[in-house]
Amino acid sequence: MADDHEQEDTAVVEEEYAVWKKYTPFLYDLIISHPLEWPSLTVHWVPSAPQPYSDPSLAVHKLILGTHTSDDYPNYLMVADALLPASQPNVDAVSDEPTLPKVEISQKIRVDGEVNRARCMLQKPNMVGAKTSGSEVYVFDCTKQGLKSQDGECDPDLRLRGHDKEGYGLSWSPFKEGYLLSGSNDCKICLWDVSALAQDRVLHPMHVYESHESVVNDVSWHSRDENLFGSVGDDCQLMIWDFRTNRAQQTVKVHEKEVNYLSFHPCNEWVLTTASSDTTVGLFDMRKLNVPLHALSGHTEEVFQVEWDPNHDAVLASYAGDRRLIVWDLNRIGDEQLEGDSDDGPPELLFQHGGHQARISDFSWNKEVPWTISSVAEDNTLQVWQMADGIYGDDDVQEGEASDLRAGCEADVRTRHPFSTLRRRRRCASTPEDSTSVPDHFPFLASPFFSSFPVRSLKTSNKVDLAGKLETNGLAGEGKWSGRLLESSGVEARGRPRRTVENRETSAL
């Protein structure tokens, strides 16, 4: 019976993927699907300007990835080059052999244990912090590591000690160079200054925070105040900490189930979001954390990550165990919907990415190329994608054409209709001096909709979570690549079930 159910669910996943692939030319301006030898649990755009490429129509954007191997196979932290269309290509320089957008692994750094999460220091992008299946946090200087042989043992530039168990929470301070926060399954939060003098390349924490009663799933520095950071965990608590006192300013139970991630708004000092196992994304005002501003309901399983778009002030994205990565537009909260539109989700649900055949592990917004996201999943794929500008743009679409496309897409794909006319999003503005009032650049907070704090929900039947077959092709839909299939160099995919976080009942023991 179990085998029959598994085969049935696998068939559903493959059918959904075939439908998604059919409509990619309409849903995306760019999509690259790159096969990985081993699945990666982490992906992160290196925070540096893109570099020129030999083909002037493309630019090189760097990504950080990791491996999650099995048996005695070695693990690596990896640097990849993503060749994306240049924002301002040199039209005078014509390449005889144009290169298609693609991803190439350019560097491998030996690591002990699977890489749970890796993030770059903002002030020095070549410095990468990595949390693995061990208790230590590694810091690698990718420039120096490029001069070393990676055939031997793991040789990090720093080993950060203080934790007793593994974990996933990791955050570099955007203000204080070298300050690194980490949260783990030992219920601890550790803070290091990696610029401090280390003994034998081993560094102990400046401070250890121990107020959570269970696993600390995520930590994050505040985006506007250099002295504040937040943490969330399996105890359902959100804690706001003050670095100056090393104490929690606020401790609030913000969800009824585990809180897996938090993200401070990049422009507004009061707004933050959380991702929870109750299938919702919570939107909060730090001045009144006990009452949520809104709950984004569109996922069907527990939500693991949420991140604000660094280029648009009312846009964020989240992924859950339902294999979906959803992009939300908060400016559309409370918009009136046509009859039947609510079946596809609330009005603020802008787009659903359904290109992965297994559960997503991590995603990252590209700050240099608006609307571009990279995502990795247990199906051994890295995908770099940019939704079609008809989804978020303000260009009109012929009504007849839109109606025909709407009928086809709504019949086959669980996604917000990509051809409706939406107003152009504004880029983030600086926080106003009068922070006690509702910011002008964040209009949805002033909406009467928030006075009653309603919560909306979405019911779907897509409850599948099984690994699919490895896709070795990339698709792109912008300019000369529109509608064309981009062949990606195939590699032998080594499958391995994801090593989950320890059982929630025993992880805090």
XYZ file of C-alpha atoms in Angstrom, residues 11-237:
227
model
C 3.326 10.517 -10.726
C 1.554 13.654 -9.455
C 4.876 15.444 -8.963
C 6.054 14.513 -12.452
C 2.759 15.604 -13.982
C 2.872 18.953 -12.189
C 6.461 19.461 -13.311
C 5.565 18.706 -16.935
C 2.786 21.300 -16.803
C 5.101 23.866 -15.198
C 7.746 23.253 -17.853
C 5.165 23.714 -20.598
C 4.330 27.229 -19.407
C 7.826 28.469 -18.504
C 8.109 30.694 -21.631
C 5.071 32.641 -20.382
C 5.919 32.659 -16.674
C 9.612 33.615 -16.769
C 11.932 36.063 -18.451
C 14.857 33.874 -17.435
C 15.219 30.440 -15.882
C 18.319 28.275 -15.622
C 18.153 24.778 -14.151
C 21.597 23.491 -13.234
C 22.108 19.868 -12.091
C 24.249 19.285 -8.996
C 26.145 16.103 -8.226
C 24.919 16.286 -4.635
C 22.000 18.284 -3.241
C 22.817 21.636 -1.659
C 21.116 22.791 1.544
C 22.250 26.379 1.027
C 22.493 29.055 -1.657
C 23.560 32.686 -1.324
C 24.399 35.420 -3.827
C 27.831 36.887 -3.081
C 27.208 40.562 -2.174
C 29.496 42.060 -4.809
C 29.063 43.793 -8.151
C 28.818 41.525 -11.212
C 32.003 41.061 -13.213
C 32.359 41.403 -17.002
C 32.438 38.282 -19.146
C 34.089 37.540 -22.487
C 30.648 37.711 -24.082
C 29.584 41.330 -23.446
C 25.919 40.373 -23.368
C 26.513 38.479 -20.106
C 27.874 39.307 -16.653
C 29.273 37.020 -13.939
C 27.371 36.836 -10.646
C 28.834 34.616 -7.920
C 26.924 32.155 -5.761
C 27.817 30.209 -2.623
C 26.635 26.583 -2.443
C 27.407 23.493 -0.361
C 27.187 19.728 -0.624
C 25.171 17.187 1.332
C 26.815 13.858 0.581
C 26.502 10.368 2.015
C 28.789 7.568 3.187
C 32.453 8.559 2.936
C 32.157 11.055 0.096
C 33.821 14.381 0.969
C 31.817 17.584 1.392
C 32.626 20.958 -0.112
C 31.720 24.600 0.129
C 31.383 25.708 -3.495
C 31.615 28.989 -5.383
C 29.646 29.130 -8.632
C 29.644 31.608 -11.510
C 26.176 32.439 -12.796
C 26.305 33.966 -16.269
C 23.274 36.259 -16.487
C 22.219 38.843 -19.078
C 24.138 42.079 -18.517
C 22.058 45.030 -17.332
C 23.839 47.355 -19.783
C 25.402 45.197 -22.497
C 27.957 46.686 -24.863
C 26.000 46.701 -28.109
C 29.101 47.653 -30.095
C 30.931 44.516 -29.074
C 29.554 41.597 -31.039
C 30.500 38.049 -30.116
C 30.895 35.568 -32.965
C 29.900 32.726 -30.635
C 27.331 34.018 -28.148
C 27.140 32.214 -24.814
C 23.851 31.159 -23.280
C 23.110 31.962 -19.619
C 24.385 29.148 -17.406
C 25.966 28.227 -14.070
C 29.478 26.860 -13.609
C 31.192 25.671 -10.407
C 34.429 27.675 -10.174
C 35.830 26.708 -6.748
C 35.521 23.911 -4.199
C 36.653 24.165 -0.574
C 36.900 21.005 1.537
C 34.584 20.982 4.571
C 34.050 18.501 7.405
C 30.381 17.526 7.381
C 27.452 18.594 5.232
C 27.061 22.343 4.751
C 23.817 23.370 6.454
C 24.098 27.077 5.691
C 26.734 29.432 4.265
C 26.682 33.243 4.195
C 29.158 35.911 3.039
C 30.378 38.820 5.145
C 28.907 41.967 3.612
C 32.039 44.078 4.135
C 34.392 41.367 2.793
C 32.444 39.103 0.417
C 35.380 36.709 0.061
C 34.910 35.750 3.751
C 32.299 32.998 4.107
C 30.841 31.607 7.316
C 29.604 28.013 7.151
C 27.539 25.926 9.554
C 27.883 22.187 9.063
C 26.669 18.946 10.623
C 29.278 19.515 13.331
C 29.122 21.956 16.223
C 31.883 24.279 14.963
C 31.260 27.200 12.629
C 33.905 27.572 9.918
C 35.125 30.795 8.354
C 36.832 30.561 4.967
C 38.716 33.219 3.029
C 37.891 32.076 -0.509
C 40.858 33.981 -1.943
C 43.340 32.196 0.335
C 41.588 28.870 -0.025
C 42.002 29.111 -3.790
C 45.755 28.842 -3.281
C 45.488 25.641 -1.229
C 45.029 22.052 -2.309
C 41.533 20.836 -1.442
C 42.379 17.148 -1.689
C 43.340 16.833 1.979
C 41.580 17.623 5.236
C 39.326 20.567 5.966
C 41.533 23.589 6.684
C 39.382 26.637 7.525
C 40.880 30.029 8.217
C 38.979 30.129 11.522
C 37.152 27.613 13.685
C 34.454 29.208 15.805
C 33.605 27.246 18.942
C 30.855 27.691 21.510
C 28.059 25.414 20.318
C 27.469 21.835 21.432
C 25.284 20.808 18.485
C 24.741 21.627 14.840
C 22.237 24.183 13.564
C 21.170 26.494 10.742
C 20.992 30.057 12.086
C 23.760 32.316 10.740
C 23.941 36.091 10.242
C 26.743 38.596 9.578
C 26.275 42.120 10.922
C 25.673 44.677 8.134
C 27.233 47.377 10.354
C 29.954 45.822 12.541
C 32.586 44.191 10.351
C 33.373 40.654 11.451
C 30.472 40.238 13.889
C 28.847 36.858 13.297
C 25.760 35.416 15.011
C 24.905 31.715 15.111
C 21.903 29.778 16.445
C 21.904 26.007 16.913
C 20.055 22.968 18.220
C 21.708 23.373 21.639
C 19.297 26.289 22.355
C 22.229 28.738 22.300
C 23.066 31.868 20.329
C 26.773 32.609 19.950
C 28.368 35.903 18.903
C 31.922 36.133 17.574
C 34.124 38.929 16.282
C 36.185 37.151 13.640
C 38.611 40.088 13.498
C 39.685 39.345 17.074
C 42.979 37.627 17.775
C 42.567 33.864 17.486
C 44.751 31.207 19.073
C 45.719 28.448 16.657
C 42.956 29.745 14.370
C 40.341 28.922 17.019
C 38.006 31.610 18.321
C 35.622 31.480 21.258
C 32.448 33.587 21.435
C 32.274 37.132 22.744
C 28.963 36.218 24.325
C 26.563 33.299 24.555
C 22.810 33.961 24.803
C 20.746 31.208 26.463
C 17.124 32.296 26.847
C 15.440 30.033 24.302
C 13.897 26.883 25.750
C 14.338 24.818 22.598
C 16.150 24.717 19.245
C 17.186 28.129 17.896
C 16.231 27.911 14.235
C 17.377 31.324 13.002
C 19.119 34.533 14.018
C 19.247 37.836 12.145
C 20.795 41.253 12.681
C 18.466 44.228 12.469
C 18.811 45.982 9.107
C 18.650 49.544 10.486
C 19.892 49.421 14.104
C 23.414 48.097 14.602
C 22.731 47.121 18.231
C 19.686 44.912 17.707
C 19.234 41.373 16.479
C 16.438 38.808 16.574
C 16.104 35.076 17.108
C 13.337 32.488 16.689
C 13.027 28.857 17.668
C 11.025 25.722 18.306
C 9.676 27.305 21.507
C 7.474 29.493 19.239
C 9.223 32.575 20.613
